Coordinates of C-alpha atoms and ligand atoms in Angstrom, one line a residue:
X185 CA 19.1 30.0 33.9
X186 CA 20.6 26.6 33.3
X187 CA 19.6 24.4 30.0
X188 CA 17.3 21.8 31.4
X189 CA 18.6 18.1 30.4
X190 CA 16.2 16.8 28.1
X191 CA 16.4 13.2 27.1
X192 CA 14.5 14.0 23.6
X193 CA 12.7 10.3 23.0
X194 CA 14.4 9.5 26.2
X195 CA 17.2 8.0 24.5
X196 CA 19.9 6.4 26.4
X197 CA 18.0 6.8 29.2
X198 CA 17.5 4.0 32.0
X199 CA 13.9 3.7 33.3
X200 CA 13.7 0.4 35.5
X201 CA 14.9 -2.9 35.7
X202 CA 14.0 -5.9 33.5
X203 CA 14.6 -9.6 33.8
X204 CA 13.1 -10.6 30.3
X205 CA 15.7 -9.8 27.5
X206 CA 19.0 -7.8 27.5
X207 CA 20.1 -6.1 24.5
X208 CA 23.7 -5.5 24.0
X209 CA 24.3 -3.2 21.2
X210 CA 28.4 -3.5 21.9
X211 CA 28.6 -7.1 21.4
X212 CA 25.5 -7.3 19.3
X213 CA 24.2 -9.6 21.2
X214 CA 20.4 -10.1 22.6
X215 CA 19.4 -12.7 25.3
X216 CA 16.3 -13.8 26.5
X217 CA 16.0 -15.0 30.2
X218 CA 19.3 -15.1 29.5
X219 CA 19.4 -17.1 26.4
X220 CA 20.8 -16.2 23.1
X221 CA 17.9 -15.6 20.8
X222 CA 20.4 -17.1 17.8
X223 CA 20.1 -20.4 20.0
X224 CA 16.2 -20.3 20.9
X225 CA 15.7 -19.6 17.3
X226 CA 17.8 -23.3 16.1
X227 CA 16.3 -25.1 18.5
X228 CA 12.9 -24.1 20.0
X229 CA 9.4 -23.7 18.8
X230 CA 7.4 -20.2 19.8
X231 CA 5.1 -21.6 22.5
X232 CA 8.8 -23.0 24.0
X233 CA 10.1 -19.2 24.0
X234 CA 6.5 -17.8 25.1
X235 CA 7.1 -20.1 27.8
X236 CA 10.8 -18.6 28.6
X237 CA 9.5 -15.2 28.3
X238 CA 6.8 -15.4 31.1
X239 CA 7.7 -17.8 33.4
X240 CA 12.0 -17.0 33.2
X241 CA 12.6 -20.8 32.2
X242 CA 12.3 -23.1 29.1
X243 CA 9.1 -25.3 29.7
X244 CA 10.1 -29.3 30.8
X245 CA 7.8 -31.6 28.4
X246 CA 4.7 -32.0 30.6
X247 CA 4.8 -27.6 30.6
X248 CA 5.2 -27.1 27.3
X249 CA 2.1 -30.0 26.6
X250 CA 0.1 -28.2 29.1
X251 CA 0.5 -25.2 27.3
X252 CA 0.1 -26.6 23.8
X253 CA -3.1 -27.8 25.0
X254 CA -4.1 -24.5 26.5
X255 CA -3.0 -22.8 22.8
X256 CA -5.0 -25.4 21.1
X257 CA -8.3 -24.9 23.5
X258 CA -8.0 -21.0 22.3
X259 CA -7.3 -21.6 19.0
X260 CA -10.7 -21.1 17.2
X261 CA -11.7 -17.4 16.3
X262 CA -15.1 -16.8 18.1
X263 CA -18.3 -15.4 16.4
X264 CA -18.6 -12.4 18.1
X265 CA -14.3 -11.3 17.4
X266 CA -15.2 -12.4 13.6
X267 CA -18.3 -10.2 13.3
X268 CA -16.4 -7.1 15.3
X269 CA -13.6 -7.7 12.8
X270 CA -16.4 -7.7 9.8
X271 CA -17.4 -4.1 11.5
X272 CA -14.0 -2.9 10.4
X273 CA -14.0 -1.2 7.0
X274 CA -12.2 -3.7 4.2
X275 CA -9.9 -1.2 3.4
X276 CA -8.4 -0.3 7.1
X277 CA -5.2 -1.3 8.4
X278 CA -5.1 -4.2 9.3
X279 CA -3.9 -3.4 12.3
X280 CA -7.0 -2.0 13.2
X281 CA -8.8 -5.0 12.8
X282 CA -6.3 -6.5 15.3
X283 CA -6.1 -3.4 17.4
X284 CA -10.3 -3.4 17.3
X285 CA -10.4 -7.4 18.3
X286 CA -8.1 -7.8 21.2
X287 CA -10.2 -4.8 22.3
X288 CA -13.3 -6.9 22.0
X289 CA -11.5 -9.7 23.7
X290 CA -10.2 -7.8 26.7
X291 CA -14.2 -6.5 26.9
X292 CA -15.5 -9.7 26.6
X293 CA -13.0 -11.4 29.6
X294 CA -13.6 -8.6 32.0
X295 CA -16.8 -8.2 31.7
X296 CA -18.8 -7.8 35.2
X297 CA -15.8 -6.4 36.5
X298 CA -17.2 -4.2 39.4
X299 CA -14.5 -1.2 39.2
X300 CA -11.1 0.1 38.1
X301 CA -9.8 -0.9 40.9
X302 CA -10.2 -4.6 39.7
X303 CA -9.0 -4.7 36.6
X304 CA -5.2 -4.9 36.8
X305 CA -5.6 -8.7 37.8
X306 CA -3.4 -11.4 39.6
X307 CA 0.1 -12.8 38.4
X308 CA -2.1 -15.7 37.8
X309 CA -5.1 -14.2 36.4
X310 CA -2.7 -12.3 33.5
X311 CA -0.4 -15.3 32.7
X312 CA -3.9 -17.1 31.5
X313 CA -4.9 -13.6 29.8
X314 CA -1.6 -13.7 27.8
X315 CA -2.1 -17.1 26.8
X316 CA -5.3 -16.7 25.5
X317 CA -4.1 -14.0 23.9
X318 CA -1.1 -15.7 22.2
X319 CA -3.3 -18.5 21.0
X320 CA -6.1 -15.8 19.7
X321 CA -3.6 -13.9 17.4
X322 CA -2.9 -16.2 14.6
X323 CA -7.0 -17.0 14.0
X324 CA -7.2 -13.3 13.8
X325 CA -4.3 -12.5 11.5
X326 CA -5.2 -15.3 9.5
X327 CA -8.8 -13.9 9.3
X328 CA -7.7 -10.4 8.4
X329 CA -5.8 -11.6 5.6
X330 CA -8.7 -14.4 4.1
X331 CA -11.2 -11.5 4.5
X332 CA -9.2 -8.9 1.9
X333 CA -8.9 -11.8 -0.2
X334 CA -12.3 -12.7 -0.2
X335 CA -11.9 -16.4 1.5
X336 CA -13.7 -17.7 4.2
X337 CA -11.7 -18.4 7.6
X338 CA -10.0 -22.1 7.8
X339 CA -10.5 -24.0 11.2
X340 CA -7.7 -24.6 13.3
X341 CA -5.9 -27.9 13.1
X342 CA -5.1 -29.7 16.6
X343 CA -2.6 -32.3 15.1
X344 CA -0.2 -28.7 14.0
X345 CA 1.7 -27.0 16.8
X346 CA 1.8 -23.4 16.9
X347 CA 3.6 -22.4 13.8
X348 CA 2.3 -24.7 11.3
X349 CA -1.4 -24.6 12.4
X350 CA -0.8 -20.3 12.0
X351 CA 0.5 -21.0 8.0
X352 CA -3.0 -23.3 7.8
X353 CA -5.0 -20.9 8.9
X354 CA -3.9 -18.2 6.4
X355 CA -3.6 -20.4 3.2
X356 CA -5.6 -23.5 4.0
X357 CA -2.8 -25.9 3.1
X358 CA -0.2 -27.7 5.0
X359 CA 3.2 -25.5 4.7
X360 CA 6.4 -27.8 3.8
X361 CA 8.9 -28.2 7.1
X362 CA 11.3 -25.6 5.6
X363 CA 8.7 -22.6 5.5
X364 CA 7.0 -23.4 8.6
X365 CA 10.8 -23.6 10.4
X366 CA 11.7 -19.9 8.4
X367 CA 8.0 -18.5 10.3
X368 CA 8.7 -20.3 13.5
X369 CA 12.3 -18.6 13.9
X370 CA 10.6 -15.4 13.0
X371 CA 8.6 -15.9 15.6
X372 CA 10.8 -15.9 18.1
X373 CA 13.1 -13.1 16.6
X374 CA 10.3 -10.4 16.7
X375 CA 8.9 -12.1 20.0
X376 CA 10.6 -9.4 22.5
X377 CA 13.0 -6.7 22.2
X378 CA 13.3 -4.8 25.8
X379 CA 12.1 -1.1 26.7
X380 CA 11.1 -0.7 22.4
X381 CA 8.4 2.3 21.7
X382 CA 6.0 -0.4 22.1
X383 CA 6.6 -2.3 25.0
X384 CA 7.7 0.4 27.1
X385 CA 3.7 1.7 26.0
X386 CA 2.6 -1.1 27.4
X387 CA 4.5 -0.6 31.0
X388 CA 3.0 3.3 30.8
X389 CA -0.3 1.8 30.7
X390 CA 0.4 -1.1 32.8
X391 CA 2.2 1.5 35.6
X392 CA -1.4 3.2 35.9
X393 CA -3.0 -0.1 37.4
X394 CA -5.2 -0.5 34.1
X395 CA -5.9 -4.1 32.4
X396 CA -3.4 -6.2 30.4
X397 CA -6.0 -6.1 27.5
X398 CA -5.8 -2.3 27.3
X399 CA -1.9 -2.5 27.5
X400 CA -2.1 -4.8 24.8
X401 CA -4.5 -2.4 23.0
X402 CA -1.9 0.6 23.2
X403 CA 1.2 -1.5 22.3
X404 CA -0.5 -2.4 19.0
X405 CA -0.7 1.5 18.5
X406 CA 3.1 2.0 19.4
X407 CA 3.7 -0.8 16.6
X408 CA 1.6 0.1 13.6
X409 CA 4.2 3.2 13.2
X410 CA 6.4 3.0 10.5
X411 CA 9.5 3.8 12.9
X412 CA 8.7 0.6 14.7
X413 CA 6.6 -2.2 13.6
X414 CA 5.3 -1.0 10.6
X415 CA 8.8 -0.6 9.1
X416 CA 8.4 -4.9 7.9
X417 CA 5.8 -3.1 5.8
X418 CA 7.5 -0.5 4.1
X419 CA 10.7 -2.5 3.1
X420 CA 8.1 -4.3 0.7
X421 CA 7.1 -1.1 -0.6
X422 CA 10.6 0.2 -0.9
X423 CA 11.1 -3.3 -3.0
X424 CA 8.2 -3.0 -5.3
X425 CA 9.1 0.7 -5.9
X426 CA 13.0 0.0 -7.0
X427 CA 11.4 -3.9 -9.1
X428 CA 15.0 -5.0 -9.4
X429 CA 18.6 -5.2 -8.6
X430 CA 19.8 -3.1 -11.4
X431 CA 17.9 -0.2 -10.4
X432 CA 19.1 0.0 -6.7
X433 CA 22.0 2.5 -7.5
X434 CA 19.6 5.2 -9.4
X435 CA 16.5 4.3 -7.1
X436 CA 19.0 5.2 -3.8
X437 CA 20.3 8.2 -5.3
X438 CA 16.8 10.0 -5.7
X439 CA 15.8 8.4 -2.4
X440 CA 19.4 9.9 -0.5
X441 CA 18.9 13.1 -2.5
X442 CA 15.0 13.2 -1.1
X443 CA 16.3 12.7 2.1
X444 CA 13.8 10.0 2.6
X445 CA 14.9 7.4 5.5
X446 CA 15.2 4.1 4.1
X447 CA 12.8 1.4 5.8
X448 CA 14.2 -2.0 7.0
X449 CA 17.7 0.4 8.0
X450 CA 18.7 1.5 11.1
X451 CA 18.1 1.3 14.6
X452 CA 17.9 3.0 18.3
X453 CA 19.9 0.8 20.5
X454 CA 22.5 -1.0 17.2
X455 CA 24.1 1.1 15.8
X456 CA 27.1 -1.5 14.1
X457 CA 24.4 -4.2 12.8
X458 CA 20.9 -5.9 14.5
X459 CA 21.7 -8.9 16.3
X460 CA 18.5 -11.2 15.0
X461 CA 19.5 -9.9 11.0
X462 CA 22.0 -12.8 11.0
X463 CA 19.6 -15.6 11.9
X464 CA 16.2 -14.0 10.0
X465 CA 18.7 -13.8 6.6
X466 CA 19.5 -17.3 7.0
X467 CA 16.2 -18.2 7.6
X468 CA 15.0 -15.7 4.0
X469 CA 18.1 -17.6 2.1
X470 CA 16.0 -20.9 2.5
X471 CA 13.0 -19.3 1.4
X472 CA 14.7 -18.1 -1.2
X473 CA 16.1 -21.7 -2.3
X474 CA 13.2 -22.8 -1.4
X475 CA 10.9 -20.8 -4.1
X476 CA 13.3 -20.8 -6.5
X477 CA 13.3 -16.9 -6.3
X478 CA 17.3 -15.7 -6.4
X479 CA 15.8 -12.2 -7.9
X480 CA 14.8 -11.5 -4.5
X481 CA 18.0 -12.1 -2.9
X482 CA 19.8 -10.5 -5.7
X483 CA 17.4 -7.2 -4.5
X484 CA 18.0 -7.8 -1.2
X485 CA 21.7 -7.9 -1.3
X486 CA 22.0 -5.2 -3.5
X487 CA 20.3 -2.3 -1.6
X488 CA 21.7 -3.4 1.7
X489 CA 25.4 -3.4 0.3
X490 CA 25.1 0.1 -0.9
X491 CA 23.0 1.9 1.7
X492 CA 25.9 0.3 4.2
X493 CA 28.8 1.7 1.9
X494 CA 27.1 4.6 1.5
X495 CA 25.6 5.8 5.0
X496 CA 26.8 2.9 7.5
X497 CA 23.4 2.6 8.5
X498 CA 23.1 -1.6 8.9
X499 CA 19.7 -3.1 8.2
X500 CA 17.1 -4.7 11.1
X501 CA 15.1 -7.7 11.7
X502 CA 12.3 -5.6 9.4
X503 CA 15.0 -5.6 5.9
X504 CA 15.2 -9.8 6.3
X505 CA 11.2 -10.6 7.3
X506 CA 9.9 -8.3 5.5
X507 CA 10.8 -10.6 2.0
X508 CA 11.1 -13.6 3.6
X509 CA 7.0 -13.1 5.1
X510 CA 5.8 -11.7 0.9
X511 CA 8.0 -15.4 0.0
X512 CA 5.7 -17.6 2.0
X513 CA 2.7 -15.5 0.8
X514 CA 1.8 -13.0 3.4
X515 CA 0.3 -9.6 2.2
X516 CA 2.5 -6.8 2.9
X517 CA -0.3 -5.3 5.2
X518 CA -0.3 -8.2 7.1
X519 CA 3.2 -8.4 8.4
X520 CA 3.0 -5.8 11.0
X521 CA 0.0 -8.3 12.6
X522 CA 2.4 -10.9 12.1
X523 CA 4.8 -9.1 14.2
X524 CA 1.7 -8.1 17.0
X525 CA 1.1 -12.0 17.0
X526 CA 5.4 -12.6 18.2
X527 CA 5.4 -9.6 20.5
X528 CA 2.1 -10.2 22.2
X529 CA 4.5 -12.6 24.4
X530 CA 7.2 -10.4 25.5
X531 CA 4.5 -7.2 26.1
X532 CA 2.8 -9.5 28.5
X533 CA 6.2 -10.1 30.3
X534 CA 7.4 -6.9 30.7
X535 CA 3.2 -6.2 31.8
X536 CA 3.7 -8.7 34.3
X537 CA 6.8 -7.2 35.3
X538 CA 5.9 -4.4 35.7
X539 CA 3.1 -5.1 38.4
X540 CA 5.3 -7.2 40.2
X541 CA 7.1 -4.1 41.1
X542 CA 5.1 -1.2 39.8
X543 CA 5.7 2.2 40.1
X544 CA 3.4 4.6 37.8
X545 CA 5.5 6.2 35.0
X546 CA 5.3 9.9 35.1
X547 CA 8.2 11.7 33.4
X548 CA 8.4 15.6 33.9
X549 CA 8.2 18.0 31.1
X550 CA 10.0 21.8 30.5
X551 CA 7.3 24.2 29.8
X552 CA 8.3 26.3 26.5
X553 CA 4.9 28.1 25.8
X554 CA 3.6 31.8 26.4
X555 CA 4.6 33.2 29.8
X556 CA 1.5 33.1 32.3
X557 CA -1.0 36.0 30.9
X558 CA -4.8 36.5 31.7
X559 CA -8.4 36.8 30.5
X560 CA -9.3 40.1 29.9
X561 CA -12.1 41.7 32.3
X562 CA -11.2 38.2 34.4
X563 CA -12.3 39.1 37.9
X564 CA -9.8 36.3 40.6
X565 CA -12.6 35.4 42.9
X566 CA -11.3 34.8 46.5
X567 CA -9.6 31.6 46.3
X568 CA -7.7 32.1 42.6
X569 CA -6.5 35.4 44.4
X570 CA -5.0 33.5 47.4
X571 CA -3.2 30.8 44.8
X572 CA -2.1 33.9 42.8
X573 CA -0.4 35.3 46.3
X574 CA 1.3 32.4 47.0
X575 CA 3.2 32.4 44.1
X576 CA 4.1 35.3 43.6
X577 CA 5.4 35.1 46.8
X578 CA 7.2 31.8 46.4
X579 CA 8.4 33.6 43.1
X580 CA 10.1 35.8 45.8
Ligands
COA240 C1 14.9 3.2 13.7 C2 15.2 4.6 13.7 C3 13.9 5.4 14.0 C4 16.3 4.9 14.7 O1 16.3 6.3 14.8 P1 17.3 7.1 15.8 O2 18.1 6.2 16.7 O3 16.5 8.2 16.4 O4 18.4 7.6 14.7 P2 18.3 8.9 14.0 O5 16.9 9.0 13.3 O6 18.7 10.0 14.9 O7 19.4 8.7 12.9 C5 20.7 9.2 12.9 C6 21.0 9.6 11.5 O8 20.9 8.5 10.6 C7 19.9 8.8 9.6 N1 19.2 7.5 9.4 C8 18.8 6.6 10.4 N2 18.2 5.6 9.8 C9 18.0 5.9 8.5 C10 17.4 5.3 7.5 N3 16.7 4.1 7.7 N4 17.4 5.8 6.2 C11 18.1 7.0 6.1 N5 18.7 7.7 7.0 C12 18.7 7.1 8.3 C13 19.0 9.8 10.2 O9 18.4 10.6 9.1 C14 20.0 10.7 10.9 O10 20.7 11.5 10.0 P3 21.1 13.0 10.4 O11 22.0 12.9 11.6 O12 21.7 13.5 9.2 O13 19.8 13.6 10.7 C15 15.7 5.1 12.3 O14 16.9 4.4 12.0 C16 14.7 4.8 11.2 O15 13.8 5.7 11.0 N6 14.8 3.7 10.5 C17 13.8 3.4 9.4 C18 12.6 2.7 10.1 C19 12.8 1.3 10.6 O16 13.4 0.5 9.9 N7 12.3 1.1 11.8 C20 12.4 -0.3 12.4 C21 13.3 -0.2 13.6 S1 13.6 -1.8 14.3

């Protein structure tokens, strides 16, 4: 019998077409729409690339006001998200809370929705769902993190755009130019990354005709693992565990000789260096200046210099954010929501992609359990006999 060819986490395998980003591991190079995300990231705010990600062009000024003012009208957290938020337990992830309320949300929109066969929705209908969305996110995350802290939430300002009004939600003060800029290009770094765990979760679930919200809902599962999202997480862990520079050498050893993968290191599709490390590290360096915290890049530089010399393993976009998010004052647990908040704009791409030309995802699977065997005293009634006849004849 010929070996089956099993794609094990279908790597390198091709499973469609897309038209929102390309990631080129050989030239280490990503585009969105086409456009270098080094570029979008100099020059652009988020709601410019959220703009580029679902409608495949940068917004002219009267688009991108139009959808400011849409992100502004969606900006408040409403009552009945807060108190479903207040029904998760203080000490959950946080990404439940997030997971729980874009639940809620999705609930609350299709409500009265006569039957499944409804709920998939227009091009139309899920552009405004994605929007809502994106502008919902930030009052959330900013909730979750007030709410472990014991703070009440902070209303949304409409004189901030996107970035800056997210920083005065969490910390009820305005952020200087330089932080809001370092959390606006991280933004758009984390806001798409092609056929990832997470977004390709979102097409399985999109594929079967369901609802954007529930999509949404799965994708957020897909990221909370520390293999994918969850990894901005655990690079702050892995800093707090080794405290400073000088211990990197001994804390790698006993980490190497563990065998315990390091977080913030490696990837599926680079394999020679992340394209968006580049632009995130410049972005941590100013934090860095900018707090007066060199310890931090001493850490930084350390660990990544001698994991590289000793594996080749380069870092990702988690080993840069991860610091440069606990710098402006994020809680560790809250920089995976951080990242949900980004990549809520390229999962509804690739969801509105994929209904534009959908065709339900249904891999096949080689069977490796027990050969067929039968209950004993089973009597085949009539019909299980003929289906038993067939095969066996078909089985020749
Ligand atoms: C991202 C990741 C899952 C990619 O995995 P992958 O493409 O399946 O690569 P593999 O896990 O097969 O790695 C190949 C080898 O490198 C090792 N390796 C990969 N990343 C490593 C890491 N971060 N620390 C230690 N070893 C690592 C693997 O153990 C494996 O070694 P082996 O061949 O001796 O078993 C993996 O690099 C990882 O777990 N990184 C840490 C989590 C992380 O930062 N995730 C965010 C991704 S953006």
């Amino acid at each position: 019998m010929t070996e089956p060819d099993i794609k094990k986490g279908l790597a390198g395998v091709v499973v469609d077409y897309t038209a929102v980003s390309k990631v080129n591991p050989e030239t280490n190079s990503l585009l969105y729409r086409g456009y270098p995300v080094q570029e979008l990231a100099a020059t652009q705010p988020f709601e410019a690339v959220a703009y580029l990600l679902w409608h495949g062009e940068l917004p002219t000024d009267v688009q991108l006001a139009q959808l400011r003012a849409t992100e502004r009208a969606y900006r408040h957290l409403p009552a009945d998200v807060r108190a479903a938020i207040d029904l998760v337990p203080i000490d959950a992830h946080p990404m439940d809370e997030v997971r729980t309320a874009v639940s809620l949300i999705g609930a609350r929109d299709l409500a009265g929705t006569g039957s499944v066969l409804d709920v998939s929705g227009s091009e139309e209908e899920n552009l405004a769902r994605s929007v809502r969305l994106f502008a919902m996110l930030p009052a959330i995350v900013a909730y979750g993190q007030r709410r472990r802290r014991g703070l009440q939430p902070v209303a949304p300002r409409d004189d901030l755009d996107y970035a800056a009004n997210f920083l005065w939600m969490t910390f009820d003060e305005t952020a200087d130019d330089v932080v809001v800029d370092a959390f606006n290009r991280s933004m758009i770094l984390y806001a798409e990354h092609s056929f990832n765990a997470s977004t390709f979760t979102a097409r399985v679930v999109t594929s079967t005709l369901s609802d954007l919200y529930s999509a949404v809902v799965a994708a957020i599962g897909a990221l909370k693992g520390p293999l994918h999202g969850g990894a901005n997480e655990a690079v702050l862990h892995i800093f707090d565990e080794i405290g400073t520079a000088e211990n990197v050498g001994p804390w790698l050893d006993q980490a190497l000789a563990e065998k315990r993968k390091i977080m913030g290191f490696g990837h599926r599709v680079y394999k020679r260096g992340d394209s968006r490390v580049p632009t995130m590290k410049a972005a941590l360096d100013t934090l860095v200046e900018h707090y007066d915290r060199p310890d931090v890049a001493a850490l930084y530089d350390t660990l990544e210099s001698e994991f590289v010399s000793r594996k080749g393993i380069y870092p990702n976009l988690d080993y840069p954010s991860g610091p440069a998010y606990n710098l402006i004052g994020f809680d560790t647990l809250t920089f995976t929501p951080l990242f949900v908040a980004a990549r809520v704009t390229g999962w509804t791409a690739h969801i509105m992609e994929q209904l534009a030309s959908n065709a339900l995802i249904r891999p096949l699977s080689e069977y490796n359990g027990p050969d067929e065997r039968h209950i004993e005293g089973y009597v085949p009634d009539a019909a299980h006999q003929a289906t038993a006849d067939r095969e066996e004849e078909a089985a020749g």
